[in-house]
XYZ file of C-alpha atoms in Angstrom:
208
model
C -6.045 5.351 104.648
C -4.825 5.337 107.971
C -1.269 4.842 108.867
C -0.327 1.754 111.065
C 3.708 2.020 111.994
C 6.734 3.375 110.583
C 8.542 -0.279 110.925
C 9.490 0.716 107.103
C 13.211 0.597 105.950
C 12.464 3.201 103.521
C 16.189 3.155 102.075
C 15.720 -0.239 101.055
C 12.309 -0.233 100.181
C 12.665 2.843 97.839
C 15.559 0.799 96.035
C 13.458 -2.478 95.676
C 10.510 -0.452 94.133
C 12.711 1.487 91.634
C 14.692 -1.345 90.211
C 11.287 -3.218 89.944
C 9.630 -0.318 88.294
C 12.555 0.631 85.889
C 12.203 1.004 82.681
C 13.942 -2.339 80.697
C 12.810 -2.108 76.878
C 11.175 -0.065 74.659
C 7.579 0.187 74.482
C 4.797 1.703 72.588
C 1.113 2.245 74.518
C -1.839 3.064 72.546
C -4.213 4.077 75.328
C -7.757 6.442 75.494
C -7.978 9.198 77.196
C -10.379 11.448 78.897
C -10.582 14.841 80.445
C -13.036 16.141 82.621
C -12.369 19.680 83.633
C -14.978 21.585 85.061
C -18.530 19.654 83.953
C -17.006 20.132 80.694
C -15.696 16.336 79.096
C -13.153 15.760 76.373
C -11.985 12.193 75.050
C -9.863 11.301 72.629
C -7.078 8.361 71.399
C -3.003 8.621 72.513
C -0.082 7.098 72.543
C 2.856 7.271 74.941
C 7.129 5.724 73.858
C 8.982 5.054 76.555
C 12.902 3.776 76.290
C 15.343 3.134 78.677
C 16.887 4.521 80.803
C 14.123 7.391 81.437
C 12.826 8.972 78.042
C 8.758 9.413 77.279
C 6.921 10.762 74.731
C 3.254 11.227 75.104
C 0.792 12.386 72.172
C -2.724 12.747 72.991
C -5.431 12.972 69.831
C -8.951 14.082 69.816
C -11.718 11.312 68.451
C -10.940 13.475 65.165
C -7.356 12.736 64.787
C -6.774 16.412 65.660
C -3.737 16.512 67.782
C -3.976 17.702 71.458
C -0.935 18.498 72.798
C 2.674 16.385 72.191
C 5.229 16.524 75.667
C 8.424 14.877 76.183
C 9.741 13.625 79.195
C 13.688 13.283 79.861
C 14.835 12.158 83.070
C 13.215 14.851 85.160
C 12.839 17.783 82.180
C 9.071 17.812 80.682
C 9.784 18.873 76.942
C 6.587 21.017 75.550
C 6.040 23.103 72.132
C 5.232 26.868 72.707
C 1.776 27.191 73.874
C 0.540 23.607 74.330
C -1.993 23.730 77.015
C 0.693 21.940 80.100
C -2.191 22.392 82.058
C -4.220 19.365 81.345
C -0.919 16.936 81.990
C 0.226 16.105 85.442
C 3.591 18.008 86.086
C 6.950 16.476 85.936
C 6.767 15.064 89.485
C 4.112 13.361 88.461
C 4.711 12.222 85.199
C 6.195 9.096 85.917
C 4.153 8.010 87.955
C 1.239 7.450 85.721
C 3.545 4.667 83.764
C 4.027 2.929 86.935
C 7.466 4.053 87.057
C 8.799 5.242 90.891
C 11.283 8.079 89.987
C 11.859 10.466 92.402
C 13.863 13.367 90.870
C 17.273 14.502 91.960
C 16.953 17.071 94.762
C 14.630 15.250 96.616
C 14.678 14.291 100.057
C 13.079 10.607 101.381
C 11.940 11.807 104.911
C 10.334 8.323 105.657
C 8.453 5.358 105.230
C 5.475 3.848 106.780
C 3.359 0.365 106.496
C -0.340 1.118 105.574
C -2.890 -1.053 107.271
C -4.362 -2.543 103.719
C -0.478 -4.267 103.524
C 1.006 -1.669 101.178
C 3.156 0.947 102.402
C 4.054 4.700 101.934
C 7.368 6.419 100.872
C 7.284 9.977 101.870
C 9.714 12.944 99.725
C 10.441 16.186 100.584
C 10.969 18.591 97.442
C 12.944 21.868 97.886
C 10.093 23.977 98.105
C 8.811 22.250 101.208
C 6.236 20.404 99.410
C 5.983 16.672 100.042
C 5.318 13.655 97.248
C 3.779 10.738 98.911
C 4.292 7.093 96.805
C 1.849 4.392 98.041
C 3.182 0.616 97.107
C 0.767 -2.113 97.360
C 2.024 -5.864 96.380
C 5.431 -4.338 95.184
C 3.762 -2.171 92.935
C 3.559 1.617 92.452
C 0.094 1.848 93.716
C -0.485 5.884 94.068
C 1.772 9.291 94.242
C 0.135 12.786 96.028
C 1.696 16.117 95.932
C 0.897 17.245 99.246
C 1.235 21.310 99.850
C 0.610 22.845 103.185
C -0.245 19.127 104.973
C -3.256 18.801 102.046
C -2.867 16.811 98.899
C -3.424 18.946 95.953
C -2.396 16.434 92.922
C -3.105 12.576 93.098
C -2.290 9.563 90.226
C -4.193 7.049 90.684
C -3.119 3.693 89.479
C -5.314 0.075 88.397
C -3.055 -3.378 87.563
C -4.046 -6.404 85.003
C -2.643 -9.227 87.371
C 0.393 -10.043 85.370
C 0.961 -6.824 83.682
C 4.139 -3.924 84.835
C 2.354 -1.145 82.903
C -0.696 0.007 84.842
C -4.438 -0.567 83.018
C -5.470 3.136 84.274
C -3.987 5.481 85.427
C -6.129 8.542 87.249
C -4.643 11.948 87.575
C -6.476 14.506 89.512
C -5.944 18.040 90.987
C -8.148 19.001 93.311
C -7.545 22.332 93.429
C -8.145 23.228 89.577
C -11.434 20.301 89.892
C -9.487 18.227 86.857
C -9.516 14.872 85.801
C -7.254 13.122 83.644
C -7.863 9.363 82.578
C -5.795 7.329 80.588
C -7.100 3.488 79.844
C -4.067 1.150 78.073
C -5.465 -0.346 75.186
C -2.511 -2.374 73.585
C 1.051 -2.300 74.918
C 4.378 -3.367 72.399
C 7.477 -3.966 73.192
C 9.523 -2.006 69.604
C 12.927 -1.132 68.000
C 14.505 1.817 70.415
C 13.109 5.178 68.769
C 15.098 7.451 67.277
C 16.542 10.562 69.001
C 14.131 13.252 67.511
C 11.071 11.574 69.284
C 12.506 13.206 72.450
C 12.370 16.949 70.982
C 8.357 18.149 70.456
C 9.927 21.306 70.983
C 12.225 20.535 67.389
C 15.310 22.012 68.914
C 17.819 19.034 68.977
C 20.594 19.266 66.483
C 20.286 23.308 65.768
């Protein structure tokens, strides 16, 4: 992808993409899934709830019905029972981004944006620790995000669009430095009845 000019008003393009990407209702997505880690391949069945204004829950199942792991995330927190394997999800940063959603967290910087010679354009971040999340937009969308450490991207989503659809059809997380791959195909997507508070605690600590 090679960079064109940085004729970008990234203020007011990071705005645009974040009220279009917001989350508005409710939602349940039943979705596959499938890991490749290592020339070694897992699938299974999941399903993510999402609710206004920025509360997930994802669940991922084996073929089985054995459960895999169960996360929350709220606002910017990533919610996880002791000793679920975090390793296999993309981190926090990230997290969003595989719903479509554009949410960078609070503490980040925007350093800039640039237009993209395919028509889409890129919103770069700074995070405290010097690393650097790229967002790639294409047609108004939330096309991509990288985690970029040291000038090399590490982390990647990867994200596919029905034409008339918000929530993405695939969504591709890989890190390239662990050689992992995380696919998760949308099957069916509802709009539902808010969820009720506890959904947001995997952990079961709300309340004591």
């Amino acid at each position: 992808m090679v960079v064109v000019r940085p004729t970008v008003n990234p203020e007011q393009a990071a705005l645009a993409l974040e009220e279009r990407t917001r989350l508005r209702d409710a939602r349940r997505i039943v979705f596959d899934w499938e890991l490749n880690e290592q020339g070694m391949r897992v699938q299974g069945r999941g399903v993510a709830r999402v609710e206004p204004p920025y509360r997930a829950r994802l669940d991922l199942f084996l073929r089985s019905g054995d459960p895999v792991i169960s996360a929350a995330l709220v606002n910017g927190a990533l919610r996880l029972p002791p000793g679920a394997p975090a390793h296999i999800l993309p981190p926090a940063d990230l997290m969003w981004g595989t719903l479509g959603v554009f949410r960078p967290e609070y503490g980040t910087e925007l350093v800039g944006g640039d237009e993209l010679d395919d028509g889409g354009m890129l919103l770069r971040y700074r995070l405290g620790d010097g690393k650097e999340l790229h967002y790639r937009v294409t047609d108004g969308r939330l096309a991509g995000v990288e985690l970029v450490e040291g000038g090399h991207v590490t982390q990647r989503i990867e994200l596919e669009y029905d034409p008339a659809a918000d929530v993405p059809r695939r969504a591709v997380y890989r890190n390239l430095a662990d050689f992992r791959e995380l696919k998760l195909t949308a099957e069916r997507v509802d709009t539902v009845e808010p969820f009720p508070p506890d959904i947001w605690d995997p952990v079961g600590r709300e309340g004591r």
